Amino acid sequence: MATVLAVTACASPPAAHSVRPAPSTATPDRLPARPALPQRAEPAQQQAAVTAARRFTHRLLTYTYRTPQYLPPSARLNGLITHRYAAALAARDSIDPALALSQHETSRVRITRARPASDAPNDAGTQYVQLACIQTLTAAGRSEHIAMTWSLRLLRYPTGWRIDEVTQAG
């Protein structure tokens, strides 16, 4: 229950993506033959981004009070998020364990849909993924099912795709 609220609180509105134009080789008497085409992520890279988004969602929303060492989000998400997103989650590293332990909370997630949403213009290193899931929270003998739809922005690192931003999509 706390995780859903905290993810929404950490989500920031989508930032405007700034695109720097390529340096121009045109001179008044010599124009380029054709404009540069935007770089697009290859289908394999798009699928890799979707896989990273699924892995992130599973690690973020699957936990139990019985394993307190894995309750802080940073412990579960190591290597899957950028430094910027890690800084946004830092406050939750003490709040999430306290809530889960006091409520004897357990969380599971089932991803119902995950697909590439779009590429960033002129940037094959940024990918957007749309993901829908159902989180099942169990605390004090009660279970609650929460349906969520997220839009995730991923950045490509040498080691793979990492989550940079998560926003509620619906």
PDB file of C-alpha atoms in Angstrom:
ATOM      1  CA  MET A   1       0.000   0.000   0.000  1.00  0.00           C
ATOM      2  CA  ALA A   2       2.838   2.319   0.878  1.00  0.00           C
ATOM      3  CA  THR A   3       4.792   1.272  -2.202  1.00  0.00           C
ATOM      4  CA  VAL A   4       2.120   2.486  -4.617  1.00  0.00           C
ATOM      5  CA  LEU A   5       1.920   5.881  -2.963  1.00  0.00           C
ATOM      6  CA  ALA A   6       5.679   6.209  -2.752  1.00  0.00           C
ATOM      7  CA  VAL A   7       6.225   5.294  -6.418  1.00  0.00           C
ATOM      8  CA  THR A   8       3.671   7.895  -7.412  1.00  0.00           C
ATOM      9  CA  ALA A   9       5.391  10.447  -5.182  1.00  0.00           C
ATOM     10  CA  CYS A  10       8.776   9.668  -6.735  1.00  0.00           C
ATOM     11  CA  ALA A  11       7.379   9.916 -10.225  1.00  0.00           C
ATOM     12  CA  SER A  12       7.924  13.261 -11.768  1.00  0.00           C
ATOM     13  CA  PRO A  13       6.081  14.772 -14.688  1.00  0.00           C
ATOM     14  CA  PRO A  14       7.645  13.867 -18.014  1.00  0.00           C
ATOM     15  CA  ALA A  15      10.480  16.243 -18.735  1.00  0.00           C
ATOM     16  CA  ALA A  16      10.641  17.877 -22.118  1.00  0.00           C
ATOM     17  CA  HIS A  17      13.285  16.058 -24.094  1.00  0.00           C
ATOM     18  CA  SER A  18      15.775  18.465 -25.494  1.00  0.00           C
ATOM     19  CA  VAL A  19      17.145  17.594 -28.882  1.00  0.00           C
ATOM     20  CA  ARG A  20      20.367  19.158 -29.983  1.00  0.00           C
ATOM     21  CA  PRO A  21      20.609  19.633 -33.724  1.00  0.00           C
ATOM     22  CA  ALA A  22      23.522  17.968 -35.436  1.00  0.00           C
ATOM     23  CA  PRO A  23      26.332  20.301 -36.395  1.00  0.00           C
ATOM     24  CA  SER A  24      25.578  21.692 -39.799  1.00  0.00           C
ATOM     25  CA  THR A  25      27.936  21.052 -42.665  1.00  0.00           C
ATOM     26  CA  ALA A  26      25.931  23.268 -44.954  1.00  0.00           C
ATOM     27  CA  THR A  27      27.389  26.428 -46.340  1.00  0.00           C
ATOM     28  CA  PRO A  28      25.459  28.944 -48.417  1.00  0.00           C
ATOM     29  CA  ASP A  29      26.800  27.430 -51.632  1.00  0.00           C
ATOM     30  CA  ARG A  30      26.732  23.759 -50.510  1.00  0.00           C
ATOM     31  CA  LEU A  31      23.675  22.184 -48.907  1.00  0.00           C
ATOM     32  CA  PRO A  32      23.686  18.686 -47.451  1.00  0.00           C
ATOM     33  CA  ALA A  33      22.417  15.974 -49.796  1.00  0.00           C
ATOM     34  CA  ARG A  34      19.649  14.858 -47.394  1.00  0.00           C
ATOM     35  CA  PRO A  35      18.695  15.558 -43.811  1.00  0.00           C
ATOM     36  CA  ALA A  36      19.991  13.207 -41.129  1.00  0.00           C
ATOM     37  CA  LEU A  37      17.444  10.561 -40.184  1.00  0.00           C
ATOM     38  CA  PRO A  38      16.625  10.145 -36.507  1.00  0.00           C
ATOM     39  CA  GLN A  39      18.324   7.224 -34.842  1.00  0.00           C
ATOM     40  CA  ARG A  40      15.842   4.578 -33.762  1.00  0.00           C
ATOM     41  CA  ALA A  41      16.308   1.737 -31.355  1.00  0.00           C
ATOM     42  CA  GLU A  42      16.486  -1.633 -33.043  1.00  0.00           C
ATOM     43  CA  PRO A  43      13.747  -4.167 -32.207  1.00  0.00           C
ATOM     44  CA  ALA A  44      16.223  -6.183 -30.109  1.00  0.00           C
ATOM     45  CA  GLN A  45      17.057  -3.063 -28.105  1.00  0.00           C
ATOM     46  CA  GLN A  46      13.363  -2.265 -27.661  1.00  0.00           C
ATOM     47  CA  GLN A  47      12.781  -5.790 -26.353  1.00  0.00           C
ATOM     48  CA  ALA A  48      15.768  -5.448 -24.016  1.00  0.00           C
ATOM     49  CA  ALA A  49      14.243  -2.226 -22.632  1.00  0.00           C
ATOM     50  CA  VAL A  50      10.902  -3.982 -22.052  1.00  0.00           C
ATOM     51  CA  THR A  51      12.712  -6.822 -20.275  1.00  0.00           C
ATOM     52  CA  ALA A  52      14.519  -4.316 -18.037  1.00  0.00           C
ATOM     53  CA  ALA A  53      11.210  -2.575 -17.240  1.00  0.00           C
ATOM     54  CA  ARG A  54       9.629  -5.912 -16.309  1.00  0.00           C
ATOM     55  CA  ARG A  55      12.617  -6.839 -14.099  1.00  0.00           C
ATOM     56  CA  PHE A  56      12.462  -3.423 -12.388  1.00  0.00           C
ATOM     57  CA  THR A  57       8.729  -3.771 -11.677  1.00  0.00           C
ATOM     58  CA  HIS A  58       9.148  -7.278 -10.264  1.00  0.00           C
ATOM     59  CA  ARG A  59      11.965  -6.206  -7.966  1.00  0.00           C
ATOM     60  CA  LEU A  60      10.224  -3.017  -6.841  1.00  0.00           C
ATOM     61  CA  LEU A  61       6.844  -4.590  -6.079  1.00  0.00           C
ATOM     62  CA  THR A  62       7.858  -8.036  -4.793  1.00  0.00           C
ATOM     63  CA  TYR A  63       8.928  -8.082  -1.153  1.00  0.00           C
ATOM     64  CA  THR A  64       8.053  -9.516   2.235  1.00  0.00           C
ATOM     65  CA  TYR A  65       8.531  -8.353   5.802  1.00  0.00           C
ATOM     66  CA  ARG A  66      10.209 -11.717   6.431  1.00  0.00           C
ATOM     67  CA  THR A  67      13.344 -10.586   4.546  1.00  0.00           C
ATOM     68  CA  PRO A  68      14.064  -7.156   6.074  1.00  0.00           C
ATOM     69  CA  GLN A  69      17.453  -6.849   4.364  1.00  0.00           C
ATOM     70  CA  TYR A  70      15.609  -6.580   0.998  1.00  0.00           C
ATOM     71  CA  LEU A  71      12.905  -4.127   2.081  1.00  0.00           C
ATOM     72  CA  PRO A  72      14.753  -0.915   1.126  1.00  0.00           C
ATOM     73  CA  PRO A  73      14.109  -0.285  -2.589  1.00  0.00           C
ATOM     74  CA  SER A  74      17.793   0.440  -3.251  1.00  0.00           C
ATOM     75  CA  ALA A  75      18.661  -3.087  -2.069  1.00  0.00           C
ATOM     76  CA  ARG A  76      16.168  -4.632  -4.506  1.00  0.00           C
ATOM     77  CA  LEU A  77      16.862  -2.333  -7.471  1.00  0.00           C
ATOM     78  CA  ASN A  78      20.652  -2.332  -7.473  1.00  0.00           C
ATOM     79  CA  GLY A  79      21.921  -2.009 -11.054  1.00  0.00           C
ATOM     80  CA  LEU A  80      18.473  -1.403 -12.568  1.00  0.00           C
ATOM     81  CA  ILE A  81      18.113   2.343 -11.971  1.00  0.00           C
ATOM     82  CA  THR A  82      20.045   5.506 -12.775  1.00  0.00           C
ATOM     83  CA  HIS A  83      21.656   7.661 -10.088  1.00  0.00           C
ATOM     84  CA  ARG A  84      18.910  10.245 -10.607  1.00  0.00           C
ATOM     85  CA  TYR A  85      16.136   7.743  -9.888  1.00  0.00           C
ATOM     86  CA  ALA A  86      18.117   6.280  -6.977  1.00  0.00           C
ATOM     87  CA  ALA A  87      18.256   9.756  -5.430  1.00  0.00           C
ATOM     88  CA  ALA A  88      14.474  10.078  -5.836  1.00  0.00           C
ATOM     89  CA  LEU A  89      13.987   6.752  -4.025  1.00  0.00           C
ATOM     90  CA  ALA A  90      16.501   7.452  -1.230  1.00  0.00           C
ATOM     91  CA  ALA A  91      13.872   8.653   1.247  1.00  0.00           C
ATOM     92  CA  ARG A  92      11.981   5.384   0.839  1.00  0.00           C
ATOM     93  CA  ASP A  93      14.940   3.309   2.040  1.00  0.00           C
ATOM     94  CA  SER A  94      13.907   3.937   5.645  1.00  0.00           C
ATOM     95  CA  ILE A  95      10.132   4.411   5.205  1.00  0.00           C
ATOM     96  CA  ASP A  96       9.351   1.251   3.212  1.00  0.00           C
ATOM     97  CA  PRO A  97      10.977  -1.189   5.682  1.00  0.00           C
ATOM     98  CA  ALA A  98       9.333   0.494   8.666  1.00  0.00           C
ATOM     99  CA  LEU A  99       5.870   0.236   7.113  1.00  0.00           C
ATOM    100  CA  ALA A 100       6.327  -3.301   5.844  1.00  0.00           C
ATOM    101  CA  LEU A 101       7.650  -4.534   9.184  1.00  0.00           C
ATOM    102  CA  SER A 102       4.991  -2.804  11.275  1.00  0.00           C
ATOM    103  CA  GLN A 103       2.166  -3.999   9.006  1.00  0.00           C
ATOM    104  CA  HIS A 104       3.659  -7.461   8.337  1.00  0.00           C
ATOM    105  CA  GLU A 105       3.242  -6.591   4.672  1.00  0.00           C
ATOM    106  CA  THR A 106       3.954  -8.836   1.714  1.00  0.00           C
ATOM    107  CA  SER A 107       3.711  -7.739  -1.907  1.00  0.00           C
ATOM    108  CA  ARG A 108       3.541  -9.659  -5.174  1.00  0.00           C
ATOM    109  CA  VAL A 109       3.088  -8.367  -8.704  1.00  0.00           C
ATOM    110  CA  ARG A 110       1.727  -9.772 -11.939  1.00  0.00           C
ATOM    111  CA  ILE A 111       2.597  -7.884 -15.109  1.00  0.00           C
ATOM    112  CA  THR A 112      -0.343  -7.967 -17.486  1.00  0.00           C
ATOM    113  CA  ARG A 113       1.145  -5.970 -20.365  1.00  0.00           C
ATOM    114  CA  ALA A 114       4.526  -4.467 -21.251  1.00  0.00           C
ATOM    115  CA  ARG A 115       5.387  -2.961 -24.615  1.00  0.00           C
ATOM    116  CA  PRO A 116       7.686  -0.366 -26.129  1.00  0.00           C
ATOM    117  CA  ALA A 117       5.861   2.961 -26.144  1.00  0.00           C
ATOM    118  CA  SER A 118       8.227   5.078 -28.222  1.00  0.00           C
ATOM    119  CA  ASP A 119      11.796   6.064 -28.922  1.00  0.00           C
ATOM    120  CA  ALA A 120      13.063   9.459 -27.962  1.00  0.00           C
ATOM    121  CA  PRO A 121      13.495  11.590 -31.086  1.00  0.00           C
ATOM    122  CA  ASN A 122      17.062  11.396 -32.430  1.00  0.00           C
ATOM    123  CA  ASP A 123      18.162   9.270 -29.479  1.00  0.00           C
ATOM    124  CA  ALA A 124      18.426   5.502 -29.699  1.00  0.00           C
ATOM    125  CA  GLY A 125      19.781   5.487 -26.136  1.00  0.00           C
ATOM    126  CA  THR A 126      16.431   6.481 -24.605  1.00  0.00           C
ATOM    127  CA  GLN A 127      13.411   4.200 -24.711  1.00  0.00           C
ATOM    128  CA  TYR A 128       9.914   4.552 -23.277  1.00  0.00           C
ATOM    129  CA  VAL A 129       7.953   1.502 -22.104  1.00  0.00           C
ATOM    130  CA  GLN A 130       4.268   1.239 -21.178  1.00  0.00           C
ATOM    131  CA  LEU A 131       3.630  -1.343 -18.461  1.00  0.00           C
ATOM    132  CA  ALA A 132       0.436  -2.517 -16.760  1.00  0.00           C
ATOM    133  CA  CYS A 133       0.487  -4.655 -13.633  1.00  0.00           C
ATOM    134  CA  ILE A 134      -1.560  -5.838 -10.682  1.00  0.00           C
ATOM    135  CA  GLN A 135       0.036  -5.613  -7.257  1.00  0.00           C
ATOM    136  CA  THR A 136      -1.284  -7.869  -4.506  1.00  0.00           C
ATOM    137  CA  LEU A 137      -0.610  -6.511  -1.029  1.00  0.00           C
ATOM    138  CA  THR A 138      -1.217  -8.707   1.991  1.00  0.00           C
ATOM    139  CA  ALA A 139      -1.135  -7.169   5.456  1.00  0.00           C
ATOM    140  CA  ALA A 140      -2.838  -8.132   8.708  1.00  0.00           C
ATOM    141  CA  GLY A 141      -4.611 -11.043   7.026  1.00  0.00           C
ATOM    142  CA  ARG A 142      -6.194  -8.851   4.309  1.00  0.00           C
ATOM    143  CA  SER A 143      -5.299  -8.808   0.633  1.00  0.00           C
ATOM    144  CA  GLU A 144      -5.749  -5.907  -1.718  1.00  0.00           C
ATOM    145  CA  HIS A 145      -5.295  -5.901  -5.501  1.00  0.00           C
ATOM    146  CA  ILE A 146      -4.106  -2.663  -7.089  1.00  0.00           C
ATOM    147  CA  ALA A 147      -4.056  -2.227 -10.863  1.00  0.00           C
ATOM    148  CA  MET A 148      -1.479   0.230 -12.205  1.00  0.00           C
ATOM    149  CA  THR A 149      -0.295   1.456 -15.578  1.00  0.00           C
ATOM    150  CA  TRP A 150       3.120   3.074 -15.730  1.00  0.00           C
ATOM    151  CA  SER A 151       5.176   4.849 -18.331  1.00  0.00           C
ATOM    152  CA  LEU A 152       8.879   4.244 -17.800  1.00  0.00           C
ATOM    153  CA  ARG A 153      11.798   6.082 -19.365  1.00  0.00           C
ATOM    154  CA  LEU A 154      14.899   3.949 -19.719  1.00  0.00           C
ATOM    155  CA  LEU A 155      18.421   5.017 -20.603  1.00  0.00           C
ATOM    156  CA  ARG A 156      20.919   2.699 -22.267  1.00  0.00           C
ATOM    157  CA  TYR A 157      24.124   2.107 -20.299  1.00  0.00           C
ATOM    158  CA  PRO A 158      27.039  -0.103 -21.338  1.00  0.00           C
ATOM    159  CA  THR A 159      25.702  -2.720 -18.917  1.00  0.00           C
ATOM    160  CA  GLY A 160      22.118  -2.539 -20.224  1.00  0.00           C
ATOM    161  CA  TRP A 161      18.967  -0.465 -19.841  1.00  0.00           C
ATOM    162  CA  ARG A 162      18.262   1.402 -16.577  1.00  0.00           C
ATOM    163  CA  ILE A 163      15.116   3.072 -15.300  1.00  0.00           C
ATOM    164  CA  ASP A 164      15.432   6.856 -15.154  1.00  0.00           C
ATOM    165  CA  GLU A 165      11.833   7.924 -14.588  1.00  0.00           C
ATOM    166  CA  VAL A 166       8.472   6.349 -13.751  1.00  0.00           C
ATOM    167  CA  THR A 167       5.134   8.112 -14.134  1.00  0.00           C
ATOM    168  CA  GLN A 168       1.574   6.941 -13.635  1.00  0.00           C
ATOM    169  CA  ALA A 169      -0.004   6.464 -17.054  1.00  0.00           C
ATOM    170  CA  GLY A 170      -3.485   5.566 -15.891  1.00  0.00           C
TER     171      GLY A 170
END
